[in-house]
Amino acid sequence: MDVKPARRTDSHFVASLEKAMRVLEAFGPEQARLGLTELSIETGLDRSSVQRLTTTLHQLGYLDKDATTKRFSPSIRMTELANRYLWSDDLVKSAMPRLIDLRQALGETINFSRLDGTDIVYTARLPSSRTSYAAMIIGRRVPALNTSSGRVMLALREPGERQRAIEEWPMQRFTSQTTMDREAVKRLVEEAAETGYSIAENELQMNELALAVAVNRNGEPGGAIHCSVSGTVWTRERLREDVMPRLRDVANAIG
């Protein structure tokens, strides 16, 4: 968790709650079960603090504890928090019927994402028959500069803001062909600003083509609709001709 310095000096800021959130955010795909020592390392908190926090979170029902290994993992109750968010997001609610229609018409994976800080977060995912489990889970967070969705949303920002983001936002290599050159990313963002869509190829996984269109809400990126297809079956030209107009129609309808 990245806590801004101003928040730490705010008299209303609850430091103990921030520490509890650090514990919850320590878990992830490769760290599904953690012991006290591991949590102490991940959070930067001393072991006794971690023990008190995990005990509290366990008693509240947000962490499960293995009776044999004494390791903790997020409990099923955590899904209630995601459920509450999705019910509160009016844009996702209004978009979902159209996203379902889009998925049925194209027969391909359709995602809806939001820009959160320097990342995109998937808030709706409608998989195709070949989609992997990892690509079905909402809440996945990916550096915005590495995705077609992030680039097309960034393209709606003012030029100066776009430039700062391209210079400063983090990136992550997912495949041997992930674009890591910031000048190349700049060209892709500027192209998205001109065309209104962005295409990514082999960026997050090999043999994947993705096209994204932003939802424009009064000049600000409300989100992005994203379609991913097999790069061995589809071409960029076919994506532009068959998918882009459909995504743009849905984006305009919910914007």
PDB file of C-alpha atoms in Angstrom:
ATOM      1  CA  MET A   1       0.000   0.000   0.000  1.00  0.00           C
ATOM      2  CA  ASP A   2       1.364   3.378  -1.022  1.00  0.00           C
ATOM      3  CA  VAL A   3       0.368   5.843   1.699  1.00  0.00           C
ATOM      4  CA  LYS A   4       0.806   9.506   0.857  1.00  0.00           C
ATOM      5  CA  PRO A   5       2.809  11.500   3.452  1.00  0.00           C
ATOM      6  CA  ALA A   6      -0.056  13.996   3.821  1.00  0.00           C
ATOM      7  CA  ARG A   7      -2.318  11.210   5.033  1.00  0.00           C
ATOM      8  CA  ARG A   8       0.114  10.188   7.763  1.00  0.00           C
ATOM      9  CA  THR A   9       0.016  13.693   9.266  1.00  0.00           C
ATOM     10  CA  ASP A  10      -3.767  13.989   8.986  1.00  0.00           C
ATOM     11  CA  SER A  11      -5.237  13.960  12.500  1.00  0.00           C
ATOM     12  CA  HIS A  12      -8.096  11.776  11.242  1.00  0.00           C
ATOM     13  CA  PHE A  13      -5.777   9.151   9.740  1.00  0.00           C
ATOM     14  CA  VAL A  14      -5.994   5.828  11.629  1.00  0.00           C
ATOM     15  CA  ALA A  15      -2.542   4.248  11.511  1.00  0.00           C
ATOM     16  CA  SER A  16      -3.687   0.920  12.973  1.00  0.00           C
ATOM     17  CA  LEU A  17      -6.247   0.518  10.185  1.00  0.00           C
ATOM     18  CA  GLU A  18      -3.575   1.262   7.593  1.00  0.00           C
ATOM     19  CA  LYS A  19      -1.442  -1.511   9.098  1.00  0.00           C
ATOM     20  CA  ALA A  20      -4.349  -3.954   8.936  1.00  0.00           C
ATOM     21  CA  MET A  21      -4.835  -3.103   5.262  1.00  0.00           C
ATOM     22  CA  ARG A  22      -1.134  -3.740   4.673  1.00  0.00           C
ATOM     23  CA  VAL A  23      -1.617  -7.249   6.034  1.00  0.00           C
ATOM     24  CA  LEU A  24      -4.584  -7.936   3.755  1.00  0.00           C
ATOM     25  CA  GLU A  25      -2.783  -6.533   0.712  1.00  0.00           C
ATOM     26  CA  ALA A  26       0.253  -8.750   1.325  1.00  0.00           C
ATOM     27  CA  PHE A  27      -1.641 -11.726  -0.118  1.00  0.00           C
ATOM     28  CA  GLY A  28      -1.644 -12.343  -3.856  1.00  0.00           C
ATOM     29  CA  PRO A  29      -1.578 -14.986  -6.603  1.00  0.00           C
ATOM     30  CA  GLU A  30       1.900 -16.169  -5.619  1.00  0.00           C
ATOM     31  CA  GLN A  31       1.429 -15.505  -1.908  1.00  0.00           C
ATOM     32  CA  ALA A  32      -1.925 -17.070  -1.176  1.00  0.00           C
ATOM     33  CA  ARG A  33      -0.888 -18.447   2.237  1.00  0.00           C
ATOM     34  CA  LEU A  34       1.504 -16.629   4.540  1.00  0.00           C
ATOM     35  CA  GLY A  35       2.859 -17.143   8.038  1.00  0.00           C
ATOM     36  CA  LEU A  36       3.655 -14.465  10.597  1.00  0.00           C
ATOM     37  CA  THR A  37       7.313 -14.146   9.589  1.00  0.00           C
ATOM     38  CA  GLU A  38       6.453 -13.825   5.903  1.00  0.00           C
ATOM     39  CA  LEU A  39       3.766 -11.250   6.652  1.00  0.00           C
ATOM     40  CA  SER A  40       6.214  -9.289   8.769  1.00  0.00           C
ATOM     41  CA  ILE A  41       8.644  -9.172   5.846  1.00  0.00           C
ATOM     42  CA  GLU A  42       5.956  -8.267   3.306  1.00  0.00           C
ATOM     43  CA  THR A  43       4.387  -5.508   5.408  1.00  0.00           C
ATOM     44  CA  GLY A  44       7.458  -4.105   7.131  1.00  0.00           C
ATOM     45  CA  LEU A  45       5.723  -4.532  10.492  1.00  0.00           C
ATOM     46  CA  ASP A  46       7.228  -6.271  13.512  1.00  0.00           C
ATOM     47  CA  ARG A  47       6.105  -9.818  14.221  1.00  0.00           C
ATOM     48  CA  SER A  48       4.123  -8.970  17.358  1.00  0.00           C
ATOM     49  CA  SER A  49       2.111  -6.326  15.484  1.00  0.00           C
ATOM     50  CA  VAL A  50       1.412  -8.799  12.694  1.00  0.00           C
ATOM     51  CA  GLN A  51       0.278 -11.378  15.230  1.00  0.00           C
ATOM     52  CA  ARG A  52      -2.231  -8.976  16.786  1.00  0.00           C
ATOM     53  CA  LEU A  53      -3.526  -7.847  13.402  1.00  0.00           C
ATOM     54  CA  THR A  54      -3.907 -11.350  11.970  1.00  0.00           C
ATOM     55  CA  THR A  55      -5.650 -12.522  15.139  1.00  0.00           C
ATOM     56  CA  THR A  56      -8.135  -9.661  14.845  1.00  0.00           C
ATOM     57  CA  LEU A  57      -8.710 -10.186  11.120  1.00  0.00           C
ATOM     58  CA  HIS A  58      -9.139 -13.918  11.700  1.00  0.00           C
ATOM     59  CA  GLN A  59     -11.709 -13.356  14.447  1.00  0.00           C
ATOM     60  CA  LEU A  60     -13.560 -10.868  12.228  1.00  0.00           C
ATOM     61  CA  GLY A  61     -13.711 -13.498   9.495  1.00  0.00           C
ATOM     62  CA  TYR A  62     -11.437 -11.871   6.902  1.00  0.00           C
ATOM     63  CA  LEU A  63      -8.551 -14.333   7.265  1.00  0.00           C
ATOM     64  CA  ASP A  64      -8.585 -18.112   7.480  1.00  0.00           C
ATOM     65  CA  LYS A  65      -5.948 -19.892   9.556  1.00  0.00           C
ATOM     66  CA  ASP A  66      -4.645 -23.376   8.859  1.00  0.00           C
ATOM     67  CA  ALA A  67      -4.751 -25.320  12.112  1.00  0.00           C
ATOM     68  CA  THR A  68      -1.678 -27.355  11.169  1.00  0.00           C
ATOM     69  CA  THR A  69       0.666 -24.897   9.437  1.00  0.00           C
ATOM     70  CA  LYS A  70      -0.603 -21.779  11.279  1.00  0.00           C
ATOM     71  CA  ARG A  71      -0.476 -19.931   7.965  1.00  0.00           C
ATOM     72  CA  PHE A  72      -3.121 -17.395   7.001  1.00  0.00           C
ATOM     73  CA  SER A  73      -5.073 -16.877   3.783  1.00  0.00           C
ATOM     74  CA  PRO A  74      -7.893 -14.528   2.706  1.00  0.00           C
ATOM     75  CA  SER A  75     -11.299 -15.903   3.632  1.00  0.00           C
ATOM     76  CA  ILE A  76     -14.405 -16.136   1.488  1.00  0.00           C
ATOM     77  CA  ARG A  77     -15.763 -13.113   3.343  1.00  0.00           C
ATOM     78  CA  MET A  78     -13.319 -10.960   1.354  1.00  0.00           C
ATOM     79  CA  THR A  79     -15.506 -11.486  -1.709  1.00  0.00           C
ATOM     80  CA  GLU A  80     -18.261  -9.535   0.045  1.00  0.00           C
ATOM     81  CA  LEU A  81     -16.140  -6.384  -0.227  1.00  0.00           C
ATOM     82  CA  ALA A  82     -15.808  -6.813  -3.993  1.00  0.00           C
ATOM     83  CA  ASN A  83     -19.536  -7.491  -4.194  1.00  0.00           C
ATOM     84  CA  ARG A  84     -20.310  -4.249  -2.363  1.00  0.00           C
ATOM     85  CA  TYR A  85     -18.045  -2.283  -4.677  1.00  0.00           C
ATOM     86  CA  LEU A  86     -19.647  -3.689  -7.824  1.00  0.00           C
ATOM     87  CA  TRP A  87     -23.141  -2.852  -6.582  1.00  0.00           C
ATOM     88  CA  SER A  88     -22.002   0.717  -5.896  1.00  0.00           C
ATOM     89  CA  ASP A  89     -20.392   1.239  -9.324  1.00  0.00           C
ATOM     90  CA  ASP A  90     -23.156   2.695 -11.498  1.00  0.00           C
ATOM     91  CA  LEU A  91     -20.995   2.615 -14.627  1.00  0.00           C
ATOM     92  CA  VAL A  92     -20.318  -1.115 -14.321  1.00  0.00           C
ATOM     93  CA  LYS A  93     -24.008  -1.785 -13.659  1.00  0.00           C
ATOM     94  CA  SER A  94     -25.113   0.182 -16.716  1.00  0.00           C
ATOM     95  CA  ALA A  95     -22.384  -1.326 -18.884  1.00  0.00           C
ATOM     96  CA  MET A  96     -22.927  -4.978 -17.992  1.00  0.00           C
ATOM     97  CA  PRO A  97     -26.000  -5.735 -20.179  1.00  0.00           C
ATOM     98  CA  ARG A  98     -24.216  -4.257 -23.201  1.00  0.00           C
ATOM     99  CA  LEU A  99     -20.993  -6.094 -22.366  1.00  0.00           C
ATOM    100  CA  ILE A 100     -22.922  -9.368 -22.217  1.00  0.00           C
ATOM    101  CA  ASP A 101     -24.482  -8.648 -25.622  1.00  0.00           C
ATOM    102  CA  LEU A 102     -21.028  -7.806 -26.969  1.00  0.00           C
ATOM    103  CA  ARG A 103     -19.568 -11.048 -25.634  1.00  0.00           C
ATOM    104  CA  GLN A 104     -22.382 -13.067 -27.225  1.00  0.00           C
ATOM    105  CA  ALA A 105     -22.070 -11.272 -30.569  1.00  0.00           C
ATOM    106  CA  LEU A 106     -18.291 -11.605 -30.847  1.00  0.00           C
ATOM    107  CA  GLY A 107     -17.718 -14.868 -29.007  1.00  0.00           C
ATOM    108  CA  GLU A 108     -14.509 -13.413 -27.570  1.00  0.00           C
ATOM    109  CA  THR A 109     -13.297 -12.229 -24.166  1.00  0.00           C
ATOM    110  CA  ILE A 110     -14.689  -8.848 -23.110  1.00  0.00           C
ATOM    111  CA  ASN A 111     -13.311  -6.903 -20.142  1.00  0.00           C
ATOM    112  CA  PHE A 112     -14.152  -3.612 -18.493  1.00  0.00           C
ATOM    113  CA  SER A 113     -11.442  -1.816 -16.546  1.00  0.00           C
ATOM    114  CA  ARG A 114     -10.967   1.330 -14.516  1.00  0.00           C
ATOM    115  CA  LEU A 115      -7.892   3.521 -14.146  1.00  0.00           C
ATOM    116  CA  ASP A 116      -6.711   3.532 -10.529  1.00  0.00           C
ATOM    117  CA  GLY A 117      -3.554   5.523  -9.934  1.00  0.00           C
ATOM    118  CA  THR A 118      -0.912   4.159 -12.289  1.00  0.00           C
ATOM    119  CA  ASP A 119      -2.718   0.847 -12.883  1.00  0.00           C
ATOM    120  CA  ILE A 120      -5.820  -0.474 -14.530  1.00  0.00           C
ATOM    121  CA  VAL A 121      -8.117  -2.714 -12.500  1.00  0.00           C
ATOM    122  CA  TYR A 122     -10.483  -5.173 -14.154  1.00  0.00           C
ATOM    123  CA  THR A 123     -13.990  -4.669 -12.738  1.00  0.00           C
ATOM    124  CA  ALA A 124     -15.952  -6.848 -15.183  1.00  0.00           C
ATOM    125  CA  ARG A 125     -14.727  -9.876 -17.138  1.00  0.00           C
ATOM    126  CA  LEU A 126     -16.707 -11.974 -19.599  1.00  0.00           C
ATOM    127  CA  PRO A 127     -14.468 -14.818 -20.751  1.00  0.00           C
ATOM    128  CA  SER A 128     -14.417 -16.797 -23.959  1.00  0.00           C
ATOM    129  CA  SER A 129     -14.271 -20.586 -23.956  1.00  0.00           C
ATOM    130  CA  ARG A 130     -10.459 -20.603 -24.054  1.00  0.00           C
ATOM    131  CA  THR A 131      -9.873 -18.046 -21.285  1.00  0.00           C
ATOM    132  CA  SER A 132      -7.578 -19.096 -18.443  1.00  0.00           C
ATOM    133  CA  TYR A 133      -8.627 -18.881 -14.797  1.00  0.00           C
ATOM    134  CA  ALA A 134      -6.290 -15.937 -14.139  1.00  0.00           C
ATOM    135  CA  ALA A 135      -7.940 -13.964 -16.932  1.00  0.00           C
ATOM    136  CA  MET A 136     -11.405 -14.431 -15.410  1.00  0.00           C
ATOM    137  CA  ILE A 137     -10.802 -12.883 -11.994  1.00  0.00           C
ATOM    138  CA  ILE A 138     -12.016  -9.353 -11.330  1.00  0.00           C
ATOM    139  CA  GLY A 139      -9.767  -7.072  -9.333  1.00  0.00           C
ATOM    140  CA  ARG A 140      -6.597  -7.932 -11.215  1.00  0.00           C
ATOM    141  CA  ARG A 141      -4.285  -4.921 -11.291  1.00  0.00           C
ATOM    142  CA  VAL A 142      -1.885  -4.287 -14.190  1.00  0.00           C
ATOM    143  CA  PRO A 143       0.398  -1.306 -14.946  1.00  0.00           C
ATOM    144  CA  ALA A 144      -1.616   0.977 -17.226  1.00  0.00           C
ATOM    145  CA  LEU A 145       1.259   1.693 -19.609  1.00  0.00           C
ATOM    146  CA  ASN A 146       1.530  -2.010 -20.460  1.00  0.00           C
ATOM    147  CA  THR A 147      -2.077  -2.379 -21.626  1.00  0.00           C
ATOM    148  CA  SER A 148      -4.260  -1.201 -24.478  1.00  0.00           C
ATOM    149  CA  SER A 149      -6.919  -0.197 -21.924  1.00  0.00           C
ATOM    150  CA  GLY A 150      -4.498   1.908 -19.907  1.00  0.00           C
ATOM    151  CA  ARG A 151      -3.056   3.617 -22.962  1.00  0.00           C
ATOM    152  CA  VAL A 152      -6.438   4.506 -24.447  1.00  0.00           C
ATOM    153  CA  MET A 153      -7.651   5.906 -21.113  1.00  0.00           C
ATOM    154  CA  LEU A 154      -4.452   7.889 -20.663  1.00  0.00           C
ATOM    155  CA  ALA A 155      -4.978   9.271 -24.175  1.00  0.00           C
ATOM    156  CA  LEU A 156      -8.014  11.197 -22.878  1.00  0.00           C
ATOM    157  CA  ARG A 157      -5.868  13.179 -20.445  1.00  0.00           C
ATOM    158  CA  GLU A 158      -4.246  16.525 -21.237  1.00  0.00           C
ATOM    159  CA  PRO A 159      -0.931  16.308 -23.172  1.00  0.00           C
ATOM    160  CA  GLY A 160       1.152  17.446 -20.204  1.00  0.00           C
ATOM    161  CA  GLU A 161      -0.440  14.895 -17.912  1.00  0.00           C
ATOM    162  CA  ARG A 162       0.068  12.178 -20.518  1.00  0.00           C
ATOM    163  CA  GLN A 163       3.748  13.039 -20.793  1.00  0.00           C
ATOM    164  CA  ARG A 164       4.295  12.937 -17.026  1.00  0.00           C
ATOM    165  CA  ALA A 165       2.586   9.559 -16.827  1.00  0.00           C
ATOM    166  CA  ILE A 166       4.704   8.130 -19.632  1.00  0.00           C
ATOM    167  CA  GLU A 167       7.867   9.368 -17.935  1.00  0.00           C
ATOM    168  CA  GLU A 168       7.010   8.346 -14.368  1.00  0.00           C
ATOM    169  CA  TRP A 169       4.452   5.539 -14.210  1.00  0.00           C
ATOM    170  CA  PRO A 170       5.852   2.053 -13.557  1.00  0.00           C
ATOM    171  CA  MET A 171       5.926  -0.683 -16.159  1.00  0.00           C
ATOM    172  CA  GLN A 172       6.337  -4.439 -15.892  1.00  0.00           C
ATOM    173  CA  ARG A 173       7.570  -7.037 -18.354  1.00  0.00           C
ATOM    174  CA  PHE A 174       5.094  -9.895 -18.869  1.00  0.00           C
ATOM    175  CA  THR A 175       6.453 -11.437 -22.082  1.00  0.00           C
ATOM    176  CA  SER A 176       9.528 -11.116 -24.256  1.00  0.00           C
ATOM    177  CA  GLN A 177       7.539  -8.678 -26.416  1.00  0.00           C
ATOM    178  CA  THR A 178       6.145  -6.410 -23.697  1.00  0.00           C
ATOM    179  CA  THR A 179       6.822  -2.808 -24.725  1.00  0.00           C
ATOM    180  CA  MET A 180       9.224  -1.352 -22.161  1.00  0.00           C
ATOM    181  CA  ASP A 181      10.607   1.553 -24.197  1.00  0.00           C
ATOM    182  CA  ARG A 182       8.908   4.749 -23.007  1.00  0.00           C
ATOM    183  CA  GLU A 183       9.257   6.498 -26.360  1.00  0.00           C
ATOM    184  CA  ALA A 184       7.449   3.586 -27.974  1.00  0.00           C
ATOM    185  CA  VAL A 185       4.730   3.787 -25.308  1.00  0.00           C
ATOM    186  CA  LYS A 186       4.414   7.514 -25.991  1.00  0.00           C
ATOM    187  CA  ARG A 187       3.826   6.837 -29.677  1.00  0.00           C
ATOM    188  CA  LEU A 188       1.144   4.271 -28.811  1.00  0.00           C
ATOM    189  CA  VAL A 189      -0.631   6.693 -26.453  1.00  0.00           C
ATOM    190  CA  GLU A 190      -0.516   9.520 -28.999  1.00  0.00           C
ATOM    191  CA  GLU A 191      -1.853   7.162 -31.651  1.00  0.00           C
ATOM    192  CA  ALA A 192      -4.717   6.248 -29.315  1.00  0.00           C
ATOM    193  CA  ALA A 193      -5.438   9.958 -28.795  1.00  0.00           C
ATOM    194  CA  GLU A 194      -5.787  10.357 -32.567  1.00  0.00           C
ATOM    195  CA  THR A 195      -7.743   7.194 -33.387  1.00  0.00           C
ATOM    196  CA  GLY A 196      -9.790   6.648 -30.223  1.00  0.00           C
ATOM    197  CA  TYR A 197      -8.639   3.065 -29.749  1.00  0.00           C
ATOM    198  CA  SER A 198      -5.500   1.135 -28.838  1.00  0.00           C
ATOM    199  CA  ILE A 199      -4.203  -2.273 -29.889  1.00  0.00           C
ATOM    200  CA  ALA A 200      -1.726  -4.388 -27.925  1.00  0.00           C
ATOM    201  CA  GLU A 201      -0.056  -7.521 -29.252  1.00  0.00           C
ATOM    202  CA  ASN A 202       1.770 -10.114 -27.134  1.00  0.00           C
ATOM    203  CA  GLU A 203       2.036  -7.589 -24.283  1.00  0.00           C
ATOM    204  CA  LEU A 204       0.524  -9.518 -21.365  1.00  0.00           C
ATOM    205  CA  GLN A 205       0.705 -12.985 -22.887  1.00  0.00           C
ATOM    206  CA  MET A 206       1.972 -14.431 -26.128  1.00  0.00           C
ATOM    207  CA  ASN A 207      -0.395 -14.990 -29.061  1.00  0.00           C
ATOM    208  CA  GLU A 208      -2.869 -12.447 -27.706  1.00  0.00           C
ATOM    209  CA  LEU A 209      -4.250  -9.434 -29.534  1.00  0.00           C
ATOM    210  CA  ALA A 210      -6.237  -6.869 -27.581  1.00  0.00           C
ATOM    211  CA  LEU A 211      -8.185  -3.804 -28.643  1.00  0.00           C
ATOM    212  CA  ALA A 212      -9.536  -1.231 -26.193  1.00  0.00           C
ATOM    213  CA  VAL A 213     -11.813   1.794 -26.441  1.00  0.00           C
ATOM    214  CA  ALA A 214     -12.195   4.323 -23.626  1.00  0.00           C
ATOM    215  CA  VAL A 215     -15.478   5.411 -22.083  1.00  0.00           C
ATOM    216  CA  ASN A 216     -15.352   9.200 -22.269  1.00  0.00           C
ATOM    217  CA  ARG A 217     -17.095  10.901 -19.351  1.00  0.00           C
ATOM    218  CA  ASN A 218     -16.929  14.652 -19.874  1.00  0.00           C
ATOM    219  CA  GLY A 219     -13.402  14.445 -21.208  1.00  0.00           C
ATOM    220  CA  GLU A 220     -12.195  12.098 -18.481  1.00  0.00           C
ATOM    221  CA  PRO A 221     -11.650   8.330 -18.786  1.00  0.00           C
ATOM    222  CA  GLY A 222     -14.527   6.620 -16.996  1.00  0.00           C
ATOM    223  CA  GLY A 223     -13.195   3.217 -17.965  1.00  0.00           C
ATOM    224  CA  ALA A 224     -12.255   1.113 -20.960  1.00  0.00           C
ATOM    225  CA  ILE A 225     -13.892  -1.733 -22.852  1.00  0.00           C
ATOM    226  CA  HIS A 226     -11.370  -4.280 -23.995  1.00  0.00           C
ATOM    227  CA  CYS A 227     -11.624  -7.305 -26.288  1.00  0.00           C
ATOM    228  CA  SER A 228      -8.853  -9.894 -26.366  1.00  0.00           C
ATOM    229  CA  VAL A 229      -8.549 -12.505 -29.114  1.00  0.00           C
ATOM    230  CA  SER A 230      -6.144 -15.164 -30.297  1.00  0.00           C
ATOM    231  CA  GLY A 231      -3.274 -13.756 -32.317  1.00  0.00           C
ATOM    232  CA  THR A 232      -3.099 -16.999 -34.273  1.00  0.00           C
ATOM    233  CA  VAL A 233      -6.679 -16.573 -35.520  1.00  0.00           C
ATOM    234  CA  TRP A 234      -7.215 -12.810 -35.703  1.00  0.00           C
ATOM    235  CA  THR A 235      -5.285  -9.990 -37.369  1.00  0.00           C
ATOM    236  CA  ARG A 236      -5.026  -6.324 -36.439  1.00  0.00           C
ATOM    237  CA  GLU A 237      -6.999  -5.407 -39.552  1.00  0.00           C
ATOM    238  CA  ARG A 238      -9.846  -7.734 -38.637  1.00  0.00           C
ATOM    239  CA  LEU A 239      -9.886  -6.338 -35.101  1.00  0.00           C
ATOM    240  CA  ARG A 240     -10.199  -2.799 -36.448  1.00  0.00           C
ATOM    241  CA  GLU A 241     -12.951  -3.727 -38.891  1.00  0.00           C
ATOM    242  CA  ASP A 242     -15.041  -6.195 -36.875  1.00  0.00           C
ATOM    243  CA  VAL A 243     -14.459  -5.321 -33.214  1.00  0.00           C
ATOM    244  CA  MET A 244     -13.533  -1.655 -32.887  1.00  0.00           C
ATOM    245  CA  PRO A 245     -16.879  -0.236 -34.168  1.00  0.00           C
ATOM    246  CA  ARG A 246     -18.836  -2.473 -31.775  1.00  0.00           C
ATOM    247  CA  LEU A 247     -16.703  -1.464 -28.795  1.00  0.00           C
ATOM    248  CA  ARG A 248     -16.990   2.197 -29.740  1.00  0.00           C
ATOM    249  CA  ASP A 249     -20.798   1.956 -29.960  1.00  0.00           C
ATOM    250  CA  VAL A 250     -20.987   0.458 -26.468  1.00  0.00           C
ATOM    251  CA  ALA A 251     -18.537   3.015 -25.058  1.00  0.00           C
ATOM    252  CA  ASN A 252     -20.605   5.865 -26.507  1.00  0.00           C
ATOM    253  CA  ALA A 253     -23.822   4.366 -25.153  1.00  0.00           C
ATOM    254  CA  ILE A 254     -22.589   4.191 -21.559  1.00  0.00           C
ATOM    255  CA  GLY A 255     -20.382   7.299 -21.579  1.00  0.00           C
TER     256      GLY A 255
END
